[in-house]
């Protein structure tokens, strides 16, 4: 999902989660509903979504440490490469997710 993730915290419980604002044309209600039903340790958990005008606010699990893209960009900035073993680990996790999605009869259309 493209867009910036904003960290949100419930000050009563200290529960942290992400809020992403995306344009309505980027996601259908069916996609959001489908995502909410997925349960896999390598898929970010969706807590809910609300629509406000042409925007959808998506509330999902907060993963500390940033994104894989940010990790790769940091390695580029340092003129280093992601280690061979880290790359294998990421690829293995991706294959596990794709296997899970296939078992749920879901085809991911935007793997980067």
mmCIF file with all atom_site columns, C-alpha atoms in Angstrom:
data_model
loop_
_atom_site.group_PDB
_atom_site.id
_atom_site.type_symbol
_atom_site.label_atom_id
_atom_site.label_alt_id
_atom_site.label_comp_id
_atom_site.label_asym_id
_atom_site.label_entity_id
_atom_site.label_seq_id
_atom_site.pdbx_PDB_ins_code
_atom_site.Cartn_x
_atom_site.Cartn_y
_atom_site.Cartn_z
_atom_site.occupancy
_atom_site.B_iso_or_equiv
_atom_site.pdbx_formal_charge
_atom_site.auth_seq_id
_atom_site.auth_comp_id
_atom_site.auth_asym_id
_atom_site.auth_atom_id
_atom_site.pdbx_PDB_model_num
ATOM 1   C CA . UNK A 1 1   ? 0.000   0.000   0.000  1.00 0.00 ? 1   UNK A CA 1
ATOM 2   C CA . UNK A 1 2   ? 1.496   3.288   -1.000 1.00 0.00 ? 2   UNK A CA 1
ATOM 3   C CA . UNK A 1 3   ? 1.310   6.306   1.231  1.00 0.00 ? 3   UNK A CA 1
ATOM 4   C CA . UNK A 1 4   ? 2.873   7.458   4.424  1.00 0.00 ? 4   UNK A CA 1
ATOM 5   C CA . UNK A 1 5   ? 2.195   5.669   7.676  1.00 0.00 ? 5   UNK A CA 1
ATOM 6   C CA . UNK A 1 6   ? 1.541   7.924   10.658 1.00 0.00 ? 6   UNK A CA 1
ATOM 7   C CA . UNK A 1 7   ? 2.167   6.526   14.115 1.00 0.00 ? 7   UNK A CA 1
ATOM 8   C CA . UNK A 1 8   ? -0.869  6.889   16.389 1.00 0.00 ? 8   UNK A CA 1
ATOM 9   C CA . UNK A 1 9   ? -0.982  6.093   20.095 1.00 0.00 ? 9   UNK A CA 1
ATOM 10  C CA . UNK A 1 10  ? -3.909  5.677   22.471 1.00 0.00 ? 10  UNK A CA 1
ATOM 11  C CA . UNK A 1 11  ? -2.692  7.643   25.497 1.00 0.00 ? 11  UNK A CA 1
ATOM 12  C CA . UNK A 1 12  ? -4.877  5.676   27.905 1.00 0.00 ? 12  UNK A CA 1
ATOM 13  C CA . UNK A 1 13  ? -3.474  2.272   26.923 1.00 0.00 ? 13  UNK A CA 1
ATOM 14  C CA . UNK A 1 14  ? -0.206  3.268   25.147 1.00 0.00 ? 14  UNK A CA 1
ATOM 15  C CA . UNK A 1 15  ? -1.351  1.067   22.246 1.00 0.00 ? 15  UNK A CA 1
ATOM 16  C CA . UNK A 1 16  ? 0.481   2.056   19.049 1.00 0.00 ? 16  UNK A CA 1
ATOM 17  C CA . UNK A 1 17  ? -0.868  1.611   15.540 1.00 0.00 ? 17  UNK A CA 1
ATOM 18  C CA . UNK A 1 18  ? -0.510  3.158   12.099 1.00 0.00 ? 18  UNK A CA 1
ATOM 19  C CA . UNK A 1 19  ? -2.911  5.355   10.202 1.00 0.00 ? 19  UNK A CA 1
ATOM 20  C CA . UNK A 1 20  ? -2.609  5.669   6.431  1.00 0.00 ? 20  UNK A CA 1
ATOM 21  C CA . UNK A 1 21  ? -4.636  8.066   4.329  1.00 0.00 ? 21  UNK A CA 1
ATOM 22  C CA . UNK A 1 22  ? -5.242  6.819   0.780  1.00 0.00 ? 22  UNK A CA 1
ATOM 23  C CA . UNK A 1 23  ? -7.450  7.998   -2.039 1.00 0.00 ? 23  UNK A CA 1
ATOM 24  C CA . UNK A 1 24  ? -10.709 6.107   -2.489 1.00 0.00 ? 24  UNK A CA 1
ATOM 25  C CA . UNK A 1 25  ? -9.807  5.182   -6.078 1.00 0.00 ? 25  UNK A CA 1
ATOM 26  C CA . UNK A 1 26  ? -6.762  3.193   -4.902 1.00 0.00 ? 26  UNK A CA 1
ATOM 27  C CA . UNK A 1 27  ? -8.760  0.665   -2.858 1.00 0.00 ? 27  UNK A CA 1
ATOM 28  C CA . UNK A 1 28  ? -12.157 -0.930  -3.044 1.00 0.00 ? 28  UNK A CA 1
ATOM 29  C CA . UNK A 1 29  ? -14.251 -1.853  -0.042 1.00 0.00 ? 29  UNK A CA 1
ATOM 30  C CA . UNK A 1 30  ? -13.775 -5.506  -1.012 1.00 0.00 ? 30  UNK A CA 1
ATOM 31  C CA . UNK A 1 31  ? -9.974  -5.171  -0.873 1.00 0.00 ? 31  UNK A CA 1
ATOM 32  C CA . UNK A 1 32  ? -10.075 -3.626  2.593  1.00 0.00 ? 32  UNK A CA 1
ATOM 33  C CA . UNK A 1 33  ? -12.537 -6.290  3.806  1.00 0.00 ? 33  UNK A CA 1
ATOM 34  C CA . UNK A 1 34  ? -10.350 -9.042  2.360  1.00 0.00 ? 34  UNK A CA 1
ATOM 35  C CA . UNK A 1 35  ? -7.236  -7.613  4.037  1.00 0.00 ? 35  UNK A CA 1
ATOM 36  C CA . UNK A 1 36  ? -9.047  -7.506  7.392  1.00 0.00 ? 36  UNK A CA 1
ATOM 37  C CA . UNK A 1 37  ? -9.586  -11.279 7.203  1.00 0.00 ? 37  UNK A CA 1
ATOM 38  C CA . UNK A 1 38  ? -5.936  -12.194 6.538  1.00 0.00 ? 38  UNK A CA 1
ATOM 39  C CA . UNK A 1 39  ? -3.980  -13.679 9.427  1.00 0.00 ? 39  UNK A CA 1
ATOM 40  C CA . UNK A 1 40  ? -0.324  -14.387 8.795  1.00 0.00 ? 40  UNK A CA 1
ATOM 41  C CA . UNK A 1 41  ? 2.740   -13.430 10.825 1.00 0.00 ? 41  UNK A CA 1
ATOM 42  C CA . UNK A 1 42  ? 4.313   -11.631 7.847  1.00 0.00 ? 42  UNK A CA 1
ATOM 43  C CA . UNK A 1 43  ? 1.192   -9.670  6.838  1.00 0.00 ? 43  UNK A CA 1
ATOM 44  C CA . UNK A 1 44  ? 0.461   -6.395  8.621  1.00 0.00 ? 44  UNK A CA 1
ATOM 45  C CA . UNK A 1 45  ? -2.777  -6.763  10.596 1.00 0.00 ? 45  UNK A CA 1
ATOM 46  C CA . UNK A 1 46  ? -5.613  -4.453  9.594  1.00 0.00 ? 46  UNK A CA 1
ATOM 47  C CA . UNK A 1 47  ? -7.660  -3.124  12.512 1.00 0.00 ? 47  UNK A CA 1
ATOM 48  C CA . UNK A 1 48  ? -10.189 -1.132  10.546 1.00 0.00 ? 48  UNK A CA 1
ATOM 49  C CA . UNK A 1 49  ? -10.831 1.631   8.046  1.00 0.00 ? 49  UNK A CA 1
ATOM 50  C CA . UNK A 1 50  ? -13.116 4.620   7.717  1.00 0.00 ? 50  UNK A CA 1
ATOM 51  C CA . UNK A 1 51  ? -14.084 6.680   4.716  1.00 0.00 ? 51  UNK A CA 1
ATOM 52  C CA . UNK A 1 52  ? -14.148 10.464  4.804  1.00 0.00 ? 52  UNK A CA 1
ATOM 53  C CA . UNK A 1 53  ? -15.056 11.989  1.454  1.00 0.00 ? 53  UNK A CA 1
ATOM 54  C CA . UNK A 1 54  ? -12.691 10.625  -1.202 1.00 0.00 ? 54  UNK A CA 1
ATOM 55  C CA . UNK A 1 55  ? -10.160 9.468   1.390  1.00 0.00 ? 55  UNK A CA 1
ATOM 56  C CA . UNK A 1 56  ? -9.924  6.191   3.255  1.00 0.00 ? 56  UNK A CA 1
ATOM 57  C CA . UNK A 1 57  ? -8.145  6.149   6.614  1.00 0.00 ? 57  UNK A CA 1
ATOM 58  C CA . UNK A 1 58  ? -6.684  2.704   7.209  1.00 0.00 ? 58  UNK A CA 1
ATOM 59  C CA . UNK A 1 59  ? -5.726  1.672   10.744 1.00 0.00 ? 59  UNK A CA 1
ATOM 60  C CA . UNK A 1 60  ? -3.217  -1.156  10.934 1.00 0.00 ? 60  UNK A CA 1
ATOM 61  C CA . UNK A 1 61  ? -0.534  -2.796  13.023 1.00 0.00 ? 61  UNK A CA 1
ATOM 62  C CA . UNK A 1 62  ? 2.543   -0.719  13.862 1.00 0.00 ? 62  UNK A CA 1
ATOM 63  C CA . UNK A 1 63  ? 5.781   -2.499  12.952 1.00 0.00 ? 63  UNK A CA 1
ATOM 64  C CA . UNK A 1 64  ? 8.754   -0.934  14.709 1.00 0.00 ? 64  UNK A CA 1
ATOM 65  C CA . UNK A 1 65  ? 11.870  -0.544  12.605 1.00 0.00 ? 65  UNK A CA 1
ATOM 66  C CA . UNK A 1 66  ? 10.396  0.836   9.409  1.00 0.00 ? 66  UNK A CA 1
ATOM 67  C CA . UNK A 1 67  ? 9.828   -0.718  6.037  1.00 0.00 ? 67  UNK A CA 1
ATOM 68  C CA . UNK A 1 68  ? 11.996  -2.964  3.913  1.00 0.00 ? 68  UNK A CA 1
ATOM 69  C CA . UNK A 1 69  ? 12.208  -0.132  1.373  1.00 0.00 ? 69  UNK A CA 1
ATOM 70  C CA . UNK A 1 70  ? 13.576  2.199   4.076  1.00 0.00 ? 70  UNK A CA 1
ATOM 71  C CA . UNK A 1 71  ? 16.126  -0.445  5.087  1.00 0.00 ? 71  UNK A CA 1
ATOM 72  C CA . UNK A 1 72  ? 17.309  -0.797  1.490  1.00 0.00 ? 72  UNK A CA 1
ATOM 73  C CA . UNK A 1 73  ? 17.496  2.997   1.065  1.00 0.00 ? 73  UNK A CA 1
ATOM 74  C CA . UNK A 1 74  ? 19.584  3.273   4.228  1.00 0.00 ? 74  UNK A CA 1
ATOM 75  C CA . UNK A 1 75  ? 21.961  0.622   2.898  1.00 0.00 ? 75  UNK A CA 1
ATOM 76  C CA . UNK A 1 76  ? 22.264  2.602   -0.353 1.00 0.00 ? 76  UNK A CA 1
ATOM 77  C CA . UNK A 1 77  ? 22.959  5.789   1.579  1.00 0.00 ? 77  UNK A CA 1
ATOM 78  C CA . UNK A 1 78  ? 25.745  4.003   3.464  1.00 0.00 ? 78  UNK A CA 1
ATOM 79  C CA . UNK A 1 79  ? 26.999  2.518   0.170  1.00 0.00 ? 79  UNK A CA 1
ATOM 80  C CA . UNK A 1 80  ? 26.443  -0.965  1.518  1.00 0.00 ? 80  UNK A CA 1
ATOM 81  C CA . UNK A 1 81  ? 24.342  -3.887  0.414  1.00 0.00 ? 81  UNK A CA 1
ATOM 82  C CA . UNK A 1 82  ? 21.804  -5.925  2.325  1.00 0.00 ? 82  UNK A CA 1
ATOM 83  C CA . UNK A 1 83  ? 23.631  -9.058  3.405  1.00 0.00 ? 83  UNK A CA 1
ATOM 84  C CA . UNK A 1 84  ? 23.192  -12.260 1.437  1.00 0.00 ? 84  UNK A CA 1
ATOM 85  C CA . UNK A 1 85  ? 21.551  -13.965 4.423  1.00 0.00 ? 85  UNK A CA 1
ATOM 86  C CA . UNK A 1 86  ? 19.180  -11.053 5.055  1.00 0.00 ? 86  UNK A CA 1
ATOM 87  C CA . UNK A 1 87  ? 18.122  -11.089 1.400  1.00 0.00 ? 87  UNK A CA 1
ATOM 88  C CA . UNK A 1 88  ? 17.478  -14.837 1.580  1.00 0.00 ? 88  UNK A CA 1
ATOM 89  C CA . UNK A 1 89  ? 15.443  -14.334 4.772  1.00 0.00 ? 89  UNK A CA 1
ATOM 90  C CA . UNK A 1 90  ? 13.302  -11.576 3.190  1.00 0.00 ? 90  UNK A CA 1
ATOM 91  C CA . UNK A 1 91  ? 12.743  -13.696 0.086  1.00 0.00 ? 91  UNK A CA 1
ATOM 92  C CA . UNK A 1 92  ? 11.767  -16.700 2.221  1.00 0.00 ? 92  UNK A CA 1
ATOM 93  C CA . UNK A 1 93  ? 9.229   -14.568 4.113  1.00 0.00 ? 93  UNK A CA 1
ATOM 94  C CA . UNK A 1 94  ? 7.812   -13.306 0.812  1.00 0.00 ? 94  UNK A CA 1
ATOM 95  C CA . UNK A 1 95  ? 7.414   -16.871 -0.460 1.00 0.00 ? 95  UNK A CA 1
ATOM 96  C CA . UNK A 1 96  ? 5.603   -17.845 2.749  1.00 0.00 ? 96  UNK A CA 1
ATOM 97  C CA . UNK A 1 97  ? 3.162   -14.957 2.291  1.00 0.00 ? 97  UNK A CA 1
ATOM 98  C CA . UNK A 1 98  ? 2.569   -15.812 -1.377 1.00 0.00 ? 98  UNK A CA 1
ATOM 99  C CA . UNK A 1 99  ? 1.936   -19.439 -0.426 1.00 0.00 ? 99  UNK A CA 1
ATOM 100 C CA . UNK A 1 100 ? -0.558  -18.304 2.226  1.00 0.00 ? 100 UNK A CA 1
ATOM 101 C CA . UNK A 1 101 ? -2.324  -15.963 -0.215 1.00 0.00 ? 101 UNK A CA 1
ATOM 102 C CA . UNK A 1 102 ? -2.553  -18.742 -2.786 1.00 0.00 ? 102 UNK A CA 1
ATOM 103 C CA . UNK A 1 103 ? -4.062  -21.056 -0.152 1.00 0.00 ? 103 UNK A CA 1
ATOM 104 C CA . UNK A 1 104 ? -6.729  -18.359 0.378  1.00 0.00 ? 104 UNK A CA 1
ATOM 105 C CA . UNK A 1 105 ? -7.350  -18.091 -3.402 1.00 0.00 ? 105 UNK A CA 1
ATOM 106 C CA . UNK A 1 106 ? -5.941  -14.547 -3.436 1.00 0.00 ? 106 UNK A CA 1
ATOM 107 C CA . UNK A 1 107 ? -3.760  -13.157 -6.194 1.00 0.00 ? 107 UNK A CA 1
ATOM 108 C CA . UNK A 1 108 ? -1.573  -10.200 -5.215 1.00 0.00 ? 108 UNK A CA 1
ATOM 109 C CA . UNK A 1 109 ? -1.446  -7.815  -8.176 1.00 0.00 ? 109 UNK A CA 1
ATOM 110 C CA . UNK A 1 110 ? 1.265   -5.418  -7.015 1.00 0.00 ? 110 UNK A CA 1
ATOM 111 C CA . UNK A 1 111 ? 4.372   -7.176  -5.758 1.00 0.00 ? 111 UNK A CA 1
ATOM 112 C CA . UNK A 1 112 ? 7.360   -4.807  -5.892 1.00 0.00 ? 112 UNK A CA 1
#
